[in-house]
Each structure stands twice: as C-alpha cells, then as structure tokens.
PDB file of C-alpha atoms and ligand atoms in Angstrom:
ATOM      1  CA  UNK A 552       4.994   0.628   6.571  1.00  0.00           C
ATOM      2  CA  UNK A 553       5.842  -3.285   6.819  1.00  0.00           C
ATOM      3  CA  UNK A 554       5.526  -4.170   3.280  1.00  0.00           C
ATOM      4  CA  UNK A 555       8.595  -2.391   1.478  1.00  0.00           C
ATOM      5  CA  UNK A 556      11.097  -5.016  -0.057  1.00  0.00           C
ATOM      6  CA  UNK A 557       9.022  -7.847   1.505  1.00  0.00           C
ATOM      7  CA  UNK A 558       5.858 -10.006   0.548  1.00  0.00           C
ATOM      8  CA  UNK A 559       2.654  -9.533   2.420  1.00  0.00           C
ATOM      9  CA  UNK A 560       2.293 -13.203   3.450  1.00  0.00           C
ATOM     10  CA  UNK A 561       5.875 -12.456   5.828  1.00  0.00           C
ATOM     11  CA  UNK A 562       4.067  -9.303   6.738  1.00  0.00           C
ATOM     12  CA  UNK A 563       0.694 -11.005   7.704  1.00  0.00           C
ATOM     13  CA  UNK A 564       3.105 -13.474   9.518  1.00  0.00           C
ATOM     14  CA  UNK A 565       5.105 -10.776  11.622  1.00  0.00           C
ATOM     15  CA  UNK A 566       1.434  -8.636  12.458  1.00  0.00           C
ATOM     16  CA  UNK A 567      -0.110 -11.777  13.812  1.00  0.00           C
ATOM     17  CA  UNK A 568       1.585 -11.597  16.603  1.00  0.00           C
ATOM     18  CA  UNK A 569       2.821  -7.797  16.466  1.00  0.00           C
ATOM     19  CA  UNK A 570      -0.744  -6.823  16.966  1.00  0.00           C
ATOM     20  CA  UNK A 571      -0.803  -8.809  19.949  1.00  0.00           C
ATOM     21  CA  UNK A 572       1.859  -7.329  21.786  1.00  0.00           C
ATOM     22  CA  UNK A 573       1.843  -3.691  21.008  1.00  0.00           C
ATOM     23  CA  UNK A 574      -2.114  -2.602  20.724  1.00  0.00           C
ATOM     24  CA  UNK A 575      -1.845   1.080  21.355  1.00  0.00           C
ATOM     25  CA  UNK A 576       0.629   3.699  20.138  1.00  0.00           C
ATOM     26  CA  UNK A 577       2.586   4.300  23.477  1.00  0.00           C
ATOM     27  CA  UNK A 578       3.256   0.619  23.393  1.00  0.00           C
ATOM     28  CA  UNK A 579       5.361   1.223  20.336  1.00  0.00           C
ATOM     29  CA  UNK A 580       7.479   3.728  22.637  1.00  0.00           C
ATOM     30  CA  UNK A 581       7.260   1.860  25.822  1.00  0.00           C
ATOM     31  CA  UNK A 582       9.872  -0.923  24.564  1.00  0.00           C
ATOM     32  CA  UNK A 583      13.684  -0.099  24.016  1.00  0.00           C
ATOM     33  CA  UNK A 584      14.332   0.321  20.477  1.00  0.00           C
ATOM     34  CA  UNK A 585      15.885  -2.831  19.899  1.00  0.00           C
ATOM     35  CA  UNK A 586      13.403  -4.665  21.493  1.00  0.00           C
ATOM     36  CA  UNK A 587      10.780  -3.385  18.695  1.00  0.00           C
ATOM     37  CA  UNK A 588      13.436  -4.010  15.714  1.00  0.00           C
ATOM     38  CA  UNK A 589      13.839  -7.897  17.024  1.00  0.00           C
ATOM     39  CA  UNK A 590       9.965  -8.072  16.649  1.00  0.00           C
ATOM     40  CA  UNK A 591       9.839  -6.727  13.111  1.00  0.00           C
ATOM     41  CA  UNK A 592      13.001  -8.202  12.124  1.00  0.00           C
ATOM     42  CA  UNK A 593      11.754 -10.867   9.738  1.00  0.00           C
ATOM     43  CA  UNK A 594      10.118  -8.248   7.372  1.00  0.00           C
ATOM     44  CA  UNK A 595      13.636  -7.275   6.453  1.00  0.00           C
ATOM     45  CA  UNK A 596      15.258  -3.455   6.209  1.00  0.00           C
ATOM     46  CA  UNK A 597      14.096  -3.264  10.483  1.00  0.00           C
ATOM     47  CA  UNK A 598      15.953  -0.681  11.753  1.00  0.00           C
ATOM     48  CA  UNK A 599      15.046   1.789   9.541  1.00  0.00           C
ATOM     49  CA  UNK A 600      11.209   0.324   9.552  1.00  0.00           C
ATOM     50  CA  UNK A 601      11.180   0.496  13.816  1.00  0.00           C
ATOM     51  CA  UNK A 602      12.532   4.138  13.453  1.00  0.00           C
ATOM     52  CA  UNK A 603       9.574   4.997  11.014  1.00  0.00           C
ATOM     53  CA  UNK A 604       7.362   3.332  13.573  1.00  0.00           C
ATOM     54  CA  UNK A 605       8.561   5.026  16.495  1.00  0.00           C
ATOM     55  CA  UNK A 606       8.466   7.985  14.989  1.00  0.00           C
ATOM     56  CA  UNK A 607       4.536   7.926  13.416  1.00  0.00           C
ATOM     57  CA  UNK A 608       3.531   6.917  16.945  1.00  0.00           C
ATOM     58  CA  UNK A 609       5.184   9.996  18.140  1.00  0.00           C
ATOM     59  CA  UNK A 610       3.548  12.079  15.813  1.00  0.00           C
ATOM     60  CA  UNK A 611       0.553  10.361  16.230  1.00  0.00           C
ATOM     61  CA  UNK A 612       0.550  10.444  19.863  1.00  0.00           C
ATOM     62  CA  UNK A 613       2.062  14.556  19.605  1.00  0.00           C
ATOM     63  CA  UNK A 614      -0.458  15.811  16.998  1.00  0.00           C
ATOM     64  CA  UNK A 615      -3.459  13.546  16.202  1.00  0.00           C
ATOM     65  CA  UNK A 616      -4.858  12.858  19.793  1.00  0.00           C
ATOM     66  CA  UNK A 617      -2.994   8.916  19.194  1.00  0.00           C
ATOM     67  CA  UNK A 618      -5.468   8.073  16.828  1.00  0.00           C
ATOM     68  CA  UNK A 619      -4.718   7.243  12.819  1.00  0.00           C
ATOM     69  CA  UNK A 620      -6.120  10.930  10.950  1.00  0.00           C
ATOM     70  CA  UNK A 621      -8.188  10.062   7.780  1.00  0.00           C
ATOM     71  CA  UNK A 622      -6.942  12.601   4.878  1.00  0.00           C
ATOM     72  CA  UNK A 623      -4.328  11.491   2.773  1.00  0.00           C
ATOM     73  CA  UNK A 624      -2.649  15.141   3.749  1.00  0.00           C
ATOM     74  CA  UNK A 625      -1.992  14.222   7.407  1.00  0.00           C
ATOM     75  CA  UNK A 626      -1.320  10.850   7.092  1.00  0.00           C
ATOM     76  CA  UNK A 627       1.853  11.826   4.652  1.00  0.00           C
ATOM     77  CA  UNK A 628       2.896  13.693   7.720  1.00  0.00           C
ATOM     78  CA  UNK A 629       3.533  10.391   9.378  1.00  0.00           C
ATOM     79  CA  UNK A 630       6.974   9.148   9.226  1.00  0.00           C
ATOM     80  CA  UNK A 631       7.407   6.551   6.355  1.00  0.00           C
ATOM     81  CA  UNK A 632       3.822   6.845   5.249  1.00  0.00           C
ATOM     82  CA  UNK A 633       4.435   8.050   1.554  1.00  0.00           C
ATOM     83  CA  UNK A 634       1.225   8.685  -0.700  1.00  0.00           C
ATOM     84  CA  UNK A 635       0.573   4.842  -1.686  1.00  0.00           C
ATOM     85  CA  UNK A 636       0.658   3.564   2.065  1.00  0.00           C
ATOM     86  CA  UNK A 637      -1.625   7.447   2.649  1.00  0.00           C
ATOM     87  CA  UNK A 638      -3.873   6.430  -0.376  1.00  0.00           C
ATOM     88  CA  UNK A 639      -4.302   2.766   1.125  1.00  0.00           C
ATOM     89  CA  UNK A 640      -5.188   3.765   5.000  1.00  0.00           C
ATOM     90  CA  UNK A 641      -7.836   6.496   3.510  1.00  0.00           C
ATOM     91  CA  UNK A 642      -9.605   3.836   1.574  1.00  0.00           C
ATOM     92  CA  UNK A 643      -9.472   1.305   3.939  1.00  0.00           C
ATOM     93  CA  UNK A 644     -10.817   3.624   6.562  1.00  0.00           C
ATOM     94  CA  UNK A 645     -13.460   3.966   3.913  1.00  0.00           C
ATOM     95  CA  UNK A 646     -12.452   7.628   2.594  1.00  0.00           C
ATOM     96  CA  UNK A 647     -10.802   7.210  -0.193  1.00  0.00           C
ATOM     97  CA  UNK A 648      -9.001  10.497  -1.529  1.00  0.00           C
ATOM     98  CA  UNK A 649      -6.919   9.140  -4.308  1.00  0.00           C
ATOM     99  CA  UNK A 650      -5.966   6.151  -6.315  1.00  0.00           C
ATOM    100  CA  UNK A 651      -3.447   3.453  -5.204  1.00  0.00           C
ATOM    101  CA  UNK A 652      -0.461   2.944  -7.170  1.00  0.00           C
ATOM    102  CA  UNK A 653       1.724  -0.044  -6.480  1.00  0.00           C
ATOM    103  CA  UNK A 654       4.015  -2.406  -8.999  1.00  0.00           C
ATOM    104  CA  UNK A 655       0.612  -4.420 -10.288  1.00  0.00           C
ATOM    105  CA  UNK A 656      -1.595  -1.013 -10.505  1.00  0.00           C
ATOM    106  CA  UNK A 657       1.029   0.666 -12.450  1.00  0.00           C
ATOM    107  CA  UNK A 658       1.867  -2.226 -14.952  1.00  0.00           C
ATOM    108  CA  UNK A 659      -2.147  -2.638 -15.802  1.00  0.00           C
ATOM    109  CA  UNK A 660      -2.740   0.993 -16.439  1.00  0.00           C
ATOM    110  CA  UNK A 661      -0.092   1.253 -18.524  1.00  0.00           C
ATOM    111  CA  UNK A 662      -0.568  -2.319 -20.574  1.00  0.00           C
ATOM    112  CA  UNK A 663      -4.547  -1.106 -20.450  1.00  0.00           C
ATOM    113  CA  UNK A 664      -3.359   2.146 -22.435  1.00  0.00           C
ATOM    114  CA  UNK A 665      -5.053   4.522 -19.273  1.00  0.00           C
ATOM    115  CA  UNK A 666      -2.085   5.928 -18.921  1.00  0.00           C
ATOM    116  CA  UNK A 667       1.128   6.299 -20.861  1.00  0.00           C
ATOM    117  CA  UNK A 668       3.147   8.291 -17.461  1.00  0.00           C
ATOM    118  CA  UNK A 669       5.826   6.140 -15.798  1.00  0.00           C
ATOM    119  CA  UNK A 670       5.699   8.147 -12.713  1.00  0.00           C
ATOM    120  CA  UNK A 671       3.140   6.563  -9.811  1.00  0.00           C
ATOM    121  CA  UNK A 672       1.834  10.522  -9.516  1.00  0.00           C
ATOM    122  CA  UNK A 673       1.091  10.840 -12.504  1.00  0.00           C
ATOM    123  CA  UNK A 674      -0.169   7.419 -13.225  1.00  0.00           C
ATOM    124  CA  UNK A 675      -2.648   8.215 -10.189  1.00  0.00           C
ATOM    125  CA  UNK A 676      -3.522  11.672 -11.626  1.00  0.00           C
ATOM    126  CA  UNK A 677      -4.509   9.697 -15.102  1.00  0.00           C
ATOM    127  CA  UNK A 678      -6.491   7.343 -13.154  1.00  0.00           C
ATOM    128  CA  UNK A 679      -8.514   9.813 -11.031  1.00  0.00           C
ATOM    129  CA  UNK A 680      -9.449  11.356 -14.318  1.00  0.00           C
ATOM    130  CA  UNK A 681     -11.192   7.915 -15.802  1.00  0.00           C
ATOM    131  CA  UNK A 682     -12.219   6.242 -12.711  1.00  0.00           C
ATOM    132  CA  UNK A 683     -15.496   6.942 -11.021  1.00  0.00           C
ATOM    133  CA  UNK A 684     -14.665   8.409  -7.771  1.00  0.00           C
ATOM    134  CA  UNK A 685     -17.179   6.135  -6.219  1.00  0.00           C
ATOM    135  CA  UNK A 686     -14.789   3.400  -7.210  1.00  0.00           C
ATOM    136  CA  UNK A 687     -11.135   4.745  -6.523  1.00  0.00           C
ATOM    137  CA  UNK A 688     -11.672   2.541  -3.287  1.00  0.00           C
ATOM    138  CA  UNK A 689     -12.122  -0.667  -5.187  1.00  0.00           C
ATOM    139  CA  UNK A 690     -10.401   0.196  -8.568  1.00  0.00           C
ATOM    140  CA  UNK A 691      -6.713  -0.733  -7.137  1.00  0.00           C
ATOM    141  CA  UNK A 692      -7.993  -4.154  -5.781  1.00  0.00           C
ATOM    142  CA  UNK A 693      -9.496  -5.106  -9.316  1.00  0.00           C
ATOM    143  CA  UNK A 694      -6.307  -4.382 -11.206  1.00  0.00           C
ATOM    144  CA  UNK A 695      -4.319  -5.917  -8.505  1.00  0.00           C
ATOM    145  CA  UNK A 696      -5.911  -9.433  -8.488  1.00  0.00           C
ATOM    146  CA  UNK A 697      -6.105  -9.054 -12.146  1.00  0.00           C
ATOM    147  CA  UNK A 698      -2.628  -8.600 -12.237  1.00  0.00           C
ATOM    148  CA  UNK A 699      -1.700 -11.475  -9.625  1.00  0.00           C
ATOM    149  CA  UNK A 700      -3.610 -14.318 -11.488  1.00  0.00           C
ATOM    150  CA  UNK A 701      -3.871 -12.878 -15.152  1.00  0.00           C
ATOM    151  CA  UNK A 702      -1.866 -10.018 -16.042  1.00  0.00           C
ATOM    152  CA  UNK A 703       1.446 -11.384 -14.609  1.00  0.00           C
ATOM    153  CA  UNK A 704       4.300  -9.465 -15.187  1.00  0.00           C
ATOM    154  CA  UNK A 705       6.536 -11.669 -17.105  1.00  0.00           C
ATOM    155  CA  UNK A 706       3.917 -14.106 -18.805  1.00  0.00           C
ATOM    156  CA  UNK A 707       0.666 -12.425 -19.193  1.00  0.00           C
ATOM    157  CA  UNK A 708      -2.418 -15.310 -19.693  1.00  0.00           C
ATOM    158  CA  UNK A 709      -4.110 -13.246 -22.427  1.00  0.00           C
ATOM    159  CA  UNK A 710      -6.034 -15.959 -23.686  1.00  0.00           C
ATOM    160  CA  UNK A 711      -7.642 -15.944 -20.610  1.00  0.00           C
ATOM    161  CA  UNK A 712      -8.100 -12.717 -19.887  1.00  0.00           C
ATOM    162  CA  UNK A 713     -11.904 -11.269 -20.088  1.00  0.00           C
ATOM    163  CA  UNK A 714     -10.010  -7.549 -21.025  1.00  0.00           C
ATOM    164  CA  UNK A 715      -8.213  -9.546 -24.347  1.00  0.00           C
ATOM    165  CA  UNK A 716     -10.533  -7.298 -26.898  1.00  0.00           C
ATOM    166  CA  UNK A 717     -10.143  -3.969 -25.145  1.00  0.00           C
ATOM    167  CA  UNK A 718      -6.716  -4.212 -23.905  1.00  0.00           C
ATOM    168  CA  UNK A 719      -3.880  -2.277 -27.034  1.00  0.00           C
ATOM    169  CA  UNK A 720      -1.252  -4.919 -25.205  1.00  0.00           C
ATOM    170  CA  UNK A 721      -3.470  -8.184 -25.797  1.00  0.00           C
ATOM    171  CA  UNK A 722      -1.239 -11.280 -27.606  1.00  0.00           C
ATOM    172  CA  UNK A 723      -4.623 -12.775 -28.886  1.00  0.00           C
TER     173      UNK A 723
HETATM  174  S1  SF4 B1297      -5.118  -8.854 -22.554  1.00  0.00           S
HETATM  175 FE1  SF4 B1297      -3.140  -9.564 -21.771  1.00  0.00          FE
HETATM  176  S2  SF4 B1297      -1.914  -7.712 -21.459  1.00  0.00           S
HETATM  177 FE2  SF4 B1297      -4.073  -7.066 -21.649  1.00  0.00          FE
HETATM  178  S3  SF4 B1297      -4.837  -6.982 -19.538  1.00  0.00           S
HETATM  179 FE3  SF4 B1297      -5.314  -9.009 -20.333  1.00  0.00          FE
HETATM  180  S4  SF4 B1297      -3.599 -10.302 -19.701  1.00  0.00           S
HETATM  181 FE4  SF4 B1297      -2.943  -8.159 -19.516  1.00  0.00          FE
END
C-alpha cells in the first residue's frame, strides 16, 4: 500500500521504524491523522496513502476480527489493496490464489511471448493458464529478479541471459 510511485528501498526505510511504532491495527486509528501522514511522508503521495491505511484498519478492525483475511476476494475489500498488492499478501501468507503482475512481470511475459495482452488481468489470466499452480507463489519472484539484473527494461543483457534460445525477443 506503501510502494505506489516509490522504490522499495524508501519503503523498507519508512517500515523500519513504522513497524515499530504502530504494531496493531487500532494503533493506526489511535494517532490524529496527520500525525500518521508525517510518518509515511517520505514514501511520497501520503495523504492519500494514510487515508487508505486508516481506512483498511477500519475495515479490518469492523469486518475481519483485526486480523489480515487470506483470499484475494476479501483482501480487495480493503481500501487501496487492488489485485497485485491482494495477489502479493495471499502468497506471502503462503496461499497463493493468483499470479502477480507488476512493471517487471508484465514486461517478461510479454518479451517471453506468454502472453501477447497489455492489460495486468489479462496478462495474469495468460499466466495462470501456463504456470503450475504449485509455482504461482514463486513464478513472479523469478521473472522479477530476472528482470532487475537481466531483462532490464531499456538495455536487456541478452548475451547473458540463460532464456537467449527460447525467448522470440532475444538480440543474440
Ligand atoms: S533473451 Fe533478452 S529479451 Fe529475452 S528474456 Fe533474456 S534478456 Fe530478456
């Protein structure tokens, strides 16, 4: 809920102590408003982030007994938790019920030739189709490293790449 428009390092950075000082979801609520957008304030866009917050730990605290549900289909009823962030907390709760779709995921797939869809839906709905669903936990996390240190956006290292005979976009 951190992460949009910002790197995860600053987000890392900002939970480190976040974590500290608000461990439960009334604590979110217990602090004025302001108080909670000065604490998130270096992960940029913070008002509307601490509203999203507030809000989820409302809904959290109102419908789920205050503790984080595990299908993808409640957790989109959180406030600000759209179907990547859903997909993400699923997996990492070790459920997962879908396939992540971020920038890196979506760029791969499509250079890969598993999907030709430009929409993240769709792209996921191609994936679940060819991916083991033993592996839809892991799957993301392979094409995202791949895509950090290989399969970079602008300049993609094909020479090094292990994928260089399988993949339609290869340069070598
Ligand atoms: S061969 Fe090139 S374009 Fe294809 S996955 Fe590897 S780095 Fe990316």
């Amino acid at each position: 809920m951190l992460s949009a428009q910002t790197t995860d390092v600053n987000v890392n950075r900002v939970t480190q102590t976040l974590f500290q000082k608000y461990r439960r979801p009334q604590d979110y609520l217990a602090v004025p408003p302001e108080e909670l957008e000065r604490d998130i304030y270096a992960t940029g866009f913070f008002r509307q982030k601490a509203k999203a917050l507030r809000g989820t730990m409302h809904v959290l605290l109102e419908e789920f007994d205050g503790v984080v549900p595990r299908t993808v289909d409640e957790l989109v009823r959180l406030p600000g938790v759209a179907r990547k962030t859903a997909n993400v907390v699923a997996a990492e709760l070790g459920n997962p019920q879908g396939i992540v779709v971020d920038t890196h995921v979506r760029r791969l797939s499509q250079r890969l030739g598993l999907t030709k869809q430009e929409d993240p839906v769709k792209i996921e709905r191609d994936l679940m189709k060819l991916v083991r669903r033993e592996e839809w936990g892991r799957f993301p996390h392979l094409l995202i490293w791949h895509g950090r240190r290989i399969c970079i956006a602008r300049r993609p290292l094909c020479e090094e790449c292990v994928l260089s005979d399988l993949c339609p976009a290869s340069r070598v």
